[in-house]
mmCIF file of C-alpha atoms and ligand atoms in Angstrom:
data_model
loop_
_atom_site.group_PDB
_atom_site.id
_atom_site.type_symbol
_atom_site.label_atom_id
_atom_site.label_comp_id
_atom_site.label_asym_id
_atom_site.label_seq_id
_atom_site.Cartn_x
_atom_site.Cartn_y
_atom_site.Cartn_z
ATOM 1 C CA MET A 1 182.745 41.241 199.721
ATOM 2 C CA ASN A 2 181.411 43.535 202.405
ATOM 3 C CA ALA A 3 184.221 44.966 204.480
ATOM 4 C CA ILE A 4 181.795 45.593 207.322
ATOM 5 C CA TYR A 5 178.576 43.794 208.104
ATOM 6 C CA ALA A 6 176.171 44.078 211.021
ATOM 7 C CA ARG A 7 172.831 42.391 211.477
ATOM 8 C CA ASN A 8 170.475 43.143 214.349
ATOM 9 C CA LEU A 9 173.557 44.309 216.259
ATOM 10 C CA THR A 10 172.507 45.311 219.769
ATOM 11 C CA LYS A 11 174.438 46.353 222.861
ATOM 12 C CA THR A 12 173.146 46.998 226.349
ATOM 13 C CA TYR A 13 175.608 48.046 229.029
ATOM 14 C CA GLY A 14 174.707 46.494 232.402
ATOM 15 C CA GLY A 15 170.998 47.094 232.785
ATOM 16 C CA GLY A 16 170.743 50.486 231.023
ATOM 17 C CA ALA A 17 168.858 51.314 227.851
ATOM 18 C CA ASN A 18 170.228 49.906 224.600
ATOM 19 C CA ALA A 19 173.328 51.837 223.591
ATOM 20 C CA LEU A 20 172.912 50.284 220.152
ATOM 21 C CA GLU A 21 169.685 48.783 218.918
ATOM 22 C CA LYS A 22 169.246 46.382 216.017
ATOM 23 C CA LEU A 23 171.863 47.924 213.762
ATOM 24 C CA ASP A 24 171.811 46.595 210.193
ATOM 25 C CA LEU A 25 174.720 47.817 208.156
ATOM 26 C CA GLU A 26 176.890 46.887 205.210
ATOM 27 C CA VAL A 27 179.916 48.781 203.981
ATOM 28 C CA GLU A 28 181.512 47.608 200.758
ATOM 29 C CA GLU A 29 185.254 47.256 200.506
ATOM 30 C CA GLY A 30 187.051 50.438 199.467
ATOM 31 C CA ARG A 31 184.359 52.807 200.698
ATOM 32 C CA VAL A 32 184.820 55.698 203.104
ATOM 33 C CA PHE A 33 181.884 55.478 205.459
ATOM 34 C CA GLY A 34 181.077 58.430 207.731
ATOM 35 C CA PHE A 35 179.291 57.467 210.930
ATOM 36 C CA LEU A 36 177.584 60.544 212.339
ATOM 37 C CA GLY A 37 175.457 61.243 215.387
ATOM 38 C CA PRO A 38 175.197 63.289 218.577
ATOM 39 C CA ASN A 39 177.128 62.526 221.775
ATOM 40 C CA GLY A 40 176.022 59.219 223.237
ATOM 41 C CA ALA A 41 174.401 58.063 219.971
ATOM 42 C CA GLY A 42 176.252 54.735 219.891
ATOM 43 C CA LYS A 43 179.136 55.371 217.466
ATOM 44 C CA THR A 44 182.004 54.312 219.717
ATOM 45 C CA THR A 45 179.969 51.337 220.926
ATOM 46 C CA THR A 46 179.610 50.238 217.283
ATOM 47 C CA VAL A 47 183.357 50.580 216.671
ATOM 48 C CA LYS A 48 184.080 48.567 219.809
ATOM 49 C CA LEU A 49 181.721 45.803 218.685
ATOM 50 C CA LEU A 50 183.192 45.730 215.171
ATOM 51 C CA THR A 51 186.753 45.558 216.503
ATOM 52 C CA GLY A 52 186.001 42.931 219.120
ATOM 53 C CA LEU A 53 186.535 45.138 222.172
ATOM 54 C CA LEU A 54 182.935 44.445 223.178
ATOM 55 C CA ALA A 55 180.636 41.482 222.672
ATOM 56 C CA PRO A 56 177.116 42.167 221.368
ATOM 57 C CA THR A 57 174.117 41.590 223.611
ATOM 58 C CA GLU A 58 172.268 40.390 220.502
ATOM 59 C CA GLY A 59 172.888 40.135 216.792
ATOM 60 C CA GLU A 60 176.124 39.698 214.903
ATOM 61 C CA CYS A 61 178.796 41.507 212.957
ATOM 62 C CA ALA A 62 181.729 40.760 210.693
ATOM 63 C CA VAL A 63 184.768 42.487 209.274
ATOM 64 C CA LEU A 64 185.942 41.100 205.924
ATOM 65 C CA GLY A 65 183.726 38.114 206.581
ATOM 66 C CA ARG A 66 185.250 37.316 209.988
ATOM 67 C CA SER A 67 183.644 37.609 213.372
ATOM 68 C CA PRO A 68 185.520 40.015 215.668
ATOM 69 C CA GLN A 69 184.284 38.018 218.640
ATOM 70 C CA ARG A 70 185.092 34.505 217.394
ATOM 71 C CA GLU A 71 188.123 35.302 215.239
ATOM 72 C CA PRO A 72 189.690 38.350 216.900
ATOM 73 C CA GLU A 73 193.207 37.683 215.630
ATOM 74 C CA GLU A 74 192.195 37.578 211.967
ATOM 75 C CA VAL A 75 190.138 40.733 212.403
ATOM 76 C CA HIS A 76 192.900 42.602 214.229
ATOM 77 C CA ARG A 77 195.398 41.631 211.567
ATOM 78 C CA ALA A 78 193.267 43.254 208.868
ATOM 79 C CA CYS A 79 192.269 46.359 210.836
ATOM 80 C CA GLY A 80 193.817 49.582 211.983
ATOM 81 C CA VAL A 81 192.007 51.144 214.899
ATOM 82 C CA MET A 82 192.250 54.616 216.313
ATOM 83 C CA THR A 83 190.038 55.418 219.305
ATOM 84 C CA GLU A 84 189.999 58.133 221.954
ATOM 85 C CA THR A 85 191.994 55.898 224.265
ATOM 86 C CA ALA A 86 195.244 55.392 222.405
ATOM 87 C CA ARG A 87 197.131 52.302 223.428
ATOM 88 C CA LEU A 88 200.691 53.499 223.054
ATOM 89 C CA TYR A 89 203.724 52.635 225.150
ATOM 90 C CA SER A 90 204.830 55.763 226.996
ATOM 91 C CA HIS A 91 208.364 54.431 227.647
ATOM 92 C CA LEU A 92 208.971 53.815 223.923
ATOM 93 C CA SER A 93 209.738 56.602 221.470
ATOM 94 C CA GLY A 94 207.223 57.554 218.798
ATOM 95 C CA LEU A 95 209.039 55.619 216.078
ATOM 96 C CA GLU A 96 209.688 52.629 218.375
ATOM 97 C CA ASN A 97 205.980 52.423 219.080
ATOM 98 C CA LEU A 98 205.244 52.193 215.363
ATOM 99 C CA VAL A 99 207.996 49.683 214.614
ATOM 100 C CA PHE A 100 206.978 47.531 217.579
ATOM 101 C CA TYR A 101 203.397 47.495 216.437
ATOM 102 C CA ALA A 102 204.141 46.869 212.743
ATOM 103 C CA THR A 103 206.543 43.974 213.434
ATOM 104 C CA LEU A 104 203.908 42.443 215.693
ATOM 105 C CA TYR A 105 201.752 42.305 212.569
ATOM 106 C CA GLY A 106 204.405 40.613 210.520
ATOM 107 C CA MET A 107 206.236 43.517 208.904
ATOM 108 C CA LYS A 108 210.021 43.335 208.642
ATOM 109 C CA LYS A 109 211.846 45.791 210.890
ATOM 110 C CA GLN A 110 213.388 47.799 208.054
ATOM 111 C CA GLU A 111 210.106 48.176 206.192
ATOM 112 C CA ALA A 112 208.375 49.070 209.478
ATOM 113 C CA THR A 113 210.984 51.770 210.156
ATOM 114 C CA GLU A 114 210.591 53.205 206.660
ATOM 115 C CA ARG A 115 206.794 53.100 206.724
ATOM 116 C CA GLY A 116 206.704 54.505 210.288
ATOM 117 C CA SER A 117 209.118 57.327 209.462
ATOM 118 C CA GLY A 118 207.116 58.190 206.358
ATOM 119 C CA LEU A 119 203.906 58.438 208.342
ATOM 120 C CA LEU A 120 205.523 60.551 211.077
ATOM 121 C CA LYS A 121 206.799 62.903 208.359
ATOM 122 C CA LYS A 122 203.377 63.192 206.764
ATOM 123 C CA LEU A 123 201.829 63.888 210.154
ATOM 124 C CA GLY A 124 204.404 66.547 211.022
ATOM 125 C CA ILE A 125 205.895 64.766 214.070
ATOM 126 C CA PHE A 126 209.007 63.267 212.515
ATOM 127 C CA SER A 127 211.248 65.598 214.522
ATOM 128 C CA ALA A 128 209.815 64.017 217.698
ATOM 129 C CA ARG A 129 210.415 60.447 216.477
ATOM 130 C CA ASP A 130 213.021 59.672 219.160
ATOM 131 C CA LYS A 131 211.143 61.337 222.004
ATOM 132 C CA LYS A 132 209.305 59.038 224.458
ATOM 133 C CA ALA A 133 205.597 58.892 223.695
ATOM 134 C CA GLY A 134 204.983 59.748 227.350
ATOM 135 C CA ALA A 135 206.422 63.195 226.635
ATOM 136 C CA TYR A 136 204.160 63.882 223.619
ATOM 137 C CA SER A 137 201.428 66.523 223.815
ATOM 138 C CA THR A 138 197.810 65.393 223.430
ATOM 139 C CA GLY A 139 197.675 66.401 219.760
ATOM 140 C CA MET A 140 201.029 64.714 219.047
ATOM 141 C CA LEU A 141 199.830 61.505 220.742
ATOM 142 C CA GLN A 142 196.702 61.607 218.677
ATOM 143 C CA ARG A 143 198.693 61.831 215.464
ATOM 144 C CA LEU A 144 201.015 59.055 216.667
ATOM 145 C CA SER A 145 197.963 56.960 217.377
ATOM 146 C CA LEU A 146 196.767 57.485 213.800
ATOM 147 C CA ALA A 147 200.211 56.550 212.508
ATOM 148 C CA ARG A 148 200.008 53.378 214.572
ATOM 149 C CA ALA A 149 196.631 52.544 213.072
ATOM 150 C CA LEU A 150 198.063 52.955 209.549
ATOM 151 C CA VAL A 151 201.542 51.534 209.891
ATOM 152 C CA ALA A 152 200.739 47.900 209.025
ATOM 153 C CA ARG A 153 198.772 48.924 205.897
ATOM 154 C CA PRO A 154 195.392 47.653 207.158
ATOM 155 C CA ARG A 155 192.590 46.846 204.713
ATOM 156 C CA VAL A 156 190.003 48.312 207.063
ATOM 157 C CA LEU A 157 190.492 51.427 209.158
ATOM 158 C CA PHE A 158 188.333 52.315 212.148
ATOM 159 C CA LEU A 159 188.821 55.939 213.101
ATOM 160 C CA ASP A 160 186.879 57.281 216.062
ATOM 161 C CA GLU A 161 187.044 61.078 215.907
ATOM 162 C CA PRO A 162 190.605 61.241 214.606
ATOM 163 C CA THR A 163 190.676 65.039 214.405
ATOM 164 C CA SER A 164 188.889 66.030 217.609
ATOM 165 C CA GLY A 165 191.110 68.373 219.591
ATOM 166 C CA LEU A 166 193.662 68.851 216.814
ATOM 167 C CA ASP A 167 194.692 72.312 215.666
ATOM 168 C CA PRO A 168 193.271 73.254 212.245
ATOM 169 C CA GLU A 169 196.486 72.550 210.356
ATOM 170 C CA SER A 170 196.976 69.135 211.967
ATOM 171 C CA ALA A 171 193.332 68.286 211.365
ATOM 172 C CA GLN A 172 193.814 69.080 207.684
ATOM 173 C CA THR A 173 196.951 66.934 207.571
ATOM 174 C CA VAL A 174 195.105 64.029 209.189
ATOM 175 C CA ASN A 175 192.191 64.339 206.778
ATOM 176 C CA ARG A 176 194.569 64.395 203.835
ATOM 177 C CA LEU A 177 196.232 61.228 205.109
ATOM 178 C CA ILE A 178 192.870 59.501 205.532
ATOM 179 C CA ALA A 179 191.947 60.427 201.948
ATOM 180 C CA GLU A 180 195.281 59.004 200.803
ATOM 181 C CA GLN A 181 194.602 55.671 202.528
ATOM 182 C CA ALA A 182 191.187 55.545 200.889
ATOM 183 C CA ALA A 183 192.709 56.285 197.478
ATOM 184 C CA GLU A 184 195.048 53.328 198.034
ATOM 185 C CA GLY A 185 192.000 51.106 198.533
ATOM 186 C CA ALA A 186 191.508 50.919 202.304
ATOM 187 C CA THR A 187 187.968 50.798 203.658
ATOM 188 C CA VAL A 188 187.466 53.572 206.198
ATOM 189 C CA PHE A 189 184.880 53.623 208.974
ATOM 190 C CA LEU A 190 185.043 57.174 210.284
ATOM 191 C CA CYS A 191 183.143 58.458 213.330
ATOM 192 C CA THR A 192 183.160 62.219 213.366
ATOM 193 C CA HIS A 193 181.337 65.359 214.436
ATOM 194 C CA GLN A 194 183.127 67.441 211.809
ATOM 195 C CA LEU A 195 180.535 67.396 209.093
ATOM 196 C CA ARG A 196 182.380 69.623 206.639
ATOM 197 C CA TYR A 197 185.438 67.395 206.633
ATOM 198 C CA ALA A 198 183.208 64.325 206.488
ATOM 199 C CA GLN A 199 181.502 65.679 203.385
ATOM 200 C CA ASP A 200 184.871 66.005 201.635
ATOM 201 C CA LEU A 201 186.121 62.594 202.743
ATOM 202 C CA CYS A 202 183.243 60.148 202.694
ATOM 203 C CA ASP A 203 181.265 58.522 199.880
ATOM 204 C CA GLU A 204 178.466 57.333 202.137
ATOM 205 C CA TYR A 205 177.104 57.881 205.587
ATOM 206 C CA GLY A 206 175.119 56.524 208.457
ATOM 207 C CA ILE A 207 173.327 58.834 210.876
ATOM 208 C CA ILE A 208 172.654 57.363 214.296
ATOM 209 C CA ASP A 209 170.844 58.709 217.363
ATOM 210 C CA HIS A 210 169.889 56.987 220.621
ATOM 211 C CA GLY A 211 171.278 53.717 219.265
ATOM 212 C CA HIS A 212 169.015 53.764 216.175
ATOM 213 C CA LEU A 213 170.264 54.163 212.628
ATOM 214 C CA LEU A 214 168.185 57.025 211.217
ATOM 215 C CA ALA A 215 169.594 57.155 207.713
ATOM 216 C CA ARG A 216 172.075 55.493 205.454
ATOM 217 C CA GLY A 217 173.383 56.296 202.000
ATOM 218 C CA SER A 218 175.132 58.876 199.864
ATOM 219 C CA LEU A 219 174.567 62.578 200.456
ATOM 220 C CA ALA A 220 172.364 62.799 197.351
ATOM 221 C CA ALA A 221 170.286 59.769 198.351
ATOM 222 C CA MET A 222 169.760 60.985 201.925
ATOM 223 C CA SER A 223 168.881 64.489 200.671
ATOM 224 C CA ARG A 224 166.199 63.015 198.435
ATOM 225 C CA GLU A 225 164.878 60.741 201.159
ATOM 226 C CA ILE A 226 164.509 63.549 203.719
ATOM 227 C CA GLY A 227 163.066 65.924 201.087
ATOM 228 C CA LEU A 228 165.843 68.508 200.822
ATOM 229 C CA LYS A 229 165.916 70.324 197.524
ATOM 230 C CA THR A 230 168.599 71.599 195.188
ATOM 231 C CA TYR A 231 168.248 75.209 194.044
ATOM 232 C CA ALA A 232 169.376 77.433 191.245
ATOM 233 C CA GLY A 233 170.665 80.572 192.963
ATOM 234 C CA VAL A 234 171.362 83.928 191.303
ATOM 235 C CA ARG A 235 172.489 87.397 192.296
ATOM 236 C CA VAL A 236 171.019 90.004 189.976
ATOM 237 C CA GLY A 237 170.888 93.782 189.475
ATOM 238 C CA ALA A 238 169.675 95.655 192.573
ATOM 239 C CA SER A 239 166.153 96.566 191.418
ATOM 240 C CA CYS A 240 165.366 93.244 189.692
ATOM 241 C CA ARG A 241 162.912 90.625 190.917
ATOM 242 C CA PRO A 242 163.507 87.579 188.717
ATOM 243 C CA GLU A 243 160.208 85.885 187.967
ATOM 244 C CA GLY A 244 159.696 82.504 189.614
ATOM 245 C CA PHE A 245 162.507 83.085 192.138
ATOM 246 C CA GLU A 246 162.202 83.704 195.884
ATOM 247 C CA ALA A 247 164.530 85.890 197.961
ATOM 248 C CA HIS A 248 166.880 83.917 200.192
ATOM 249 C CA GLY A 249 169.871 85.279 202.095
ATOM 250 C CA GLY A 250 170.816 88.019 199.616
ATOM 251 C CA TRP A 251 170.269 85.682 196.633
ATOM 252 C CA TRP A 252 167.290 84.706 194.539
ATOM 253 C CA ARG A 253 166.572 81.010 194.258
ATOM 254 C CA THR A 254 164.266 78.564 192.561
ATOM 255 C CA VAL A 255 163.979 74.802 192.927
ATOM 256 C CA LEU A 256 166.160 72.929 190.461
ATOM 257 C CA GLU A 257 164.574 69.574 189.713
ATOM 258 C CA GLU A 258 167.443 68.467 187.486
ATOM 259 C CA GLU A 259 170.855 70.075 187.302
ATOM 260 C CA GLU A 260 170.636 69.912 183.491
ATOM 261 C CA ALA A 261 167.977 72.646 183.693
ATOM 262 C CA MET A 262 170.450 75.211 185.048
ATOM 263 C CA PRO A 263 171.695 76.593 181.681
ATOM 264 C CA HIS A 264 168.095 77.005 180.455
ATOM 265 C CA ILE A 265 167.107 78.892 183.578
ATOM 266 C CA LEU A 266 170.040 81.255 183.168
ATOM 267 C CA GLN A 267 169.414 81.695 179.459
ATOM 268 C CA ARG A 268 165.779 82.590 180.149
ATOM 269 C CA LEU A 269 166.786 85.142 182.792
ATOM 270 C CA VAL A 270 169.324 86.807 180.506
ATOM 271 C CA GLN A 271 166.914 86.826 177.549
ATOM 272 C CA SER A 272 164.296 88.563 179.658
ATOM 273 C CA GLY A 273 166.812 91.316 180.357
ATOM 274 C CA VAL A 274 167.761 90.427 183.951
ATOM 275 C CA PRO A 275 171.397 91.359 184.663
ATOM 276 C CA VAL A 276 172.871 88.197 186.270
ATOM 277 C CA TYR A 277 175.996 88.879 188.331
ATOM 278 C CA GLU A 278 176.472 85.471 189.911
ATOM 279 C CA ALA A 279 174.867 82.045 189.588
ATOM 280 C CA GLN A 280 175.303 78.771 191.407
ATOM 281 C CA ILE A 281 173.723 75.394 192.025
ATOM 282 C CA VAL A 282 172.971 75.154 195.745
ATOM 283 C CA ARG A 283 172.924 71.526 196.868
ATOM 284 C CA PRO A 284 172.007 70.354 200.364
ATOM 285 C CA THR A 285 175.110 70.016 202.519
ATOM 286 C CA LEU A 286 175.839 67.153 204.866
ATOM 287 C CA GLU A 287 175.089 69.580 207.690
ATOM 288 C CA ASP A 288 171.616 70.281 206.224
ATOM 289 C CA VAL A 289 170.920 66.553 205.889
ATOM 290 C CA TYR A 290 172.223 65.742 209.362
ATOM 291 C CA PHE A 291 170.117 68.380 211.106
ATOM 292 C CA SER A 292 167.031 67.412 209.113
ATOM 293 C CA TYR A 293 167.250 63.795 210.267
ATOM 294 C CA ILE A 294 168.018 64.691 213.894
ATOM 295 C CA LYS A 295 165.147 67.179 213.916
ATOM 296 C CA ARG A 296 162.718 64.679 212.406
ATOM 297 C CA GLU A 297 163.704 62.207 215.134
ATOM 298 C CA GLU A 298 163.218 64.843 217.864
ATOM 299 C CA ASP A 299 159.840 65.883 216.446
ATOM 300 C CA ALA A 300 158.705 62.256 216.410
ATOM 301 C CA GLU A 301 159.533 61.813 220.108
HETATM 302 N N1 ATP B 401 181.172 51.436 229.452
HETATM 303 C C1 ATP B 401 179.926 51.886 229.460
HETATM 304 N N2 ATP B 401 179.072 51.590 230.466
HETATM 305 C C2 ATP B 401 177.794 52.017 230.460
HETATM 306 N N3 ATP B 401 177.260 52.767 229.482
HETATM 307 C C3 ATP B 401 178.058 53.109 228.445
HETATM 308 C C4 ATP B 401 179.419 52.692 228.380
HETATM 309 N N4 ATP B 401 179.948 53.176 227.243
HETATM 310 C C5 ATP B 401 178.971 53.872 226.632
HETATM 311 N N5 ATP B 401 177.835 53.832 227.345
HETATM 312 C C6 ATP B 401 176.539 54.446 226.974
HETATM 313 O O1 ATP B 401 176.182 53.994 225.683
HETATM 314 C C7 ATP B 401 175.610 55.033 224.912
HETATM 315 C C8 ATP B 401 176.372 55.185 223.618
HETATM 316 O O2 ATP B 401 177.685 55.637 223.910
HETATM 317 P P1 ATP B 401 178.816 55.784 222.804
HETATM 318 O O3 ATP B 401 180.095 56.011 223.508
HETATM 319 O O4 ATP B 401 178.737 54.633 221.886
HETATM 320 O O5 ATP B 401 178.337 57.104 222.060
HETATM 321 P P2 ATP B 401 179.074 57.954 220.905
HETATM 322 O O6 ATP B 401 178.119 58.037 219.782
HETATM 323 O O7 ATP B 401 180.409 57.422 220.641
HETATM 324 O O8 ATP B 401 179.140 59.399 221.580
HETATM 325 P P3 ATP B 401 180.289 60.547 221.466
HETATM 326 O O9 ATP B 401 179.939 61.339 220.246
HETATM 327 O O10 ATP B 401 180.087 61.338 222.696
HETATM 328 O O11 ATP B 401 181.621 59.890 221.396
HETATM 329 C C9 ATP B 401 175.613 56.280 225.792
HETATM 330 O O12 ATP B 401 174.341 56.403 226.366
HETATM 331 C C10 ATP B 401 176.647 55.959 226.850
HETATM 332 O O13 ATP B 401 176.309 56.566 228.075
HETATM 333 MG MG1 MG B 402 182.319 58.213 220.817
#
């Protein structure tokens, strides 16, 4: 079953241009889907539609086969949501917030306390468990909000920029925890601007701009589609110019059609007497792919 489904999903906020236009999307269960795009692209709008916080102007969507608009309770029960605007109770402590939330979703109090404590430990805020959430710093609140999203073991996780504003160590902790949830089988819908982290975490992506989905697929598939190449790169003795290679950023490189060709290329270089100091396969990064799609869109305008 698709964990997430959208067909012709469109949202217009009171009279303006479409914030989201005719989005078609499917995310299979168990996948980690990275939703990428510039500010104002329509990412948060999509999350709000998928979690029932907004109703579509046109089109439809479903989470685990249920409509967030018509069956909000079933959808909420299966989802953990973390958005910029955390809905936490400031007069409850960090742990109380988690236990309150988990028991609301049917977890027994003892299990909720254990699960909540475990998450607070993993997120490095266990020592603040008895402090009122109102007295948490922004970064602590953000981590508490993630813990809240995870506490009831949701099958689908919607995370809207979970690491924005976190210090590097906390961001790493959060990313590790997201990876852990994915390894345990949760589907993750992750909106982020942090492309390097996204590349480590996600198995597939959507790139959106001005409400239009520009691309969709794995990094390799999108690279192929946008025409980005993989290269064999080498660093060789100072006076050498390896034949068939071009100079690029202190390295020499040549297009690698298939990765299986790499050993042959190196063998040929060595046999022709070129001293090879370093060699690597240089694949397009998520950053390369992202900028290529955004640029193509800008050029087309
Ligand atoms: N409540 C609202 N009322 C009117 N327009 C809105 C509202 N919320 C969002 N928009 C508009 O919808 C468009 C998409 O916004 P959205 O918040 O979905 O973008 P985003 O991709 O999440 O951006 P960011 O990366 O900045 O979080 C923007 O043009 C924004 O101005
Ligand atoms: Mg947003």
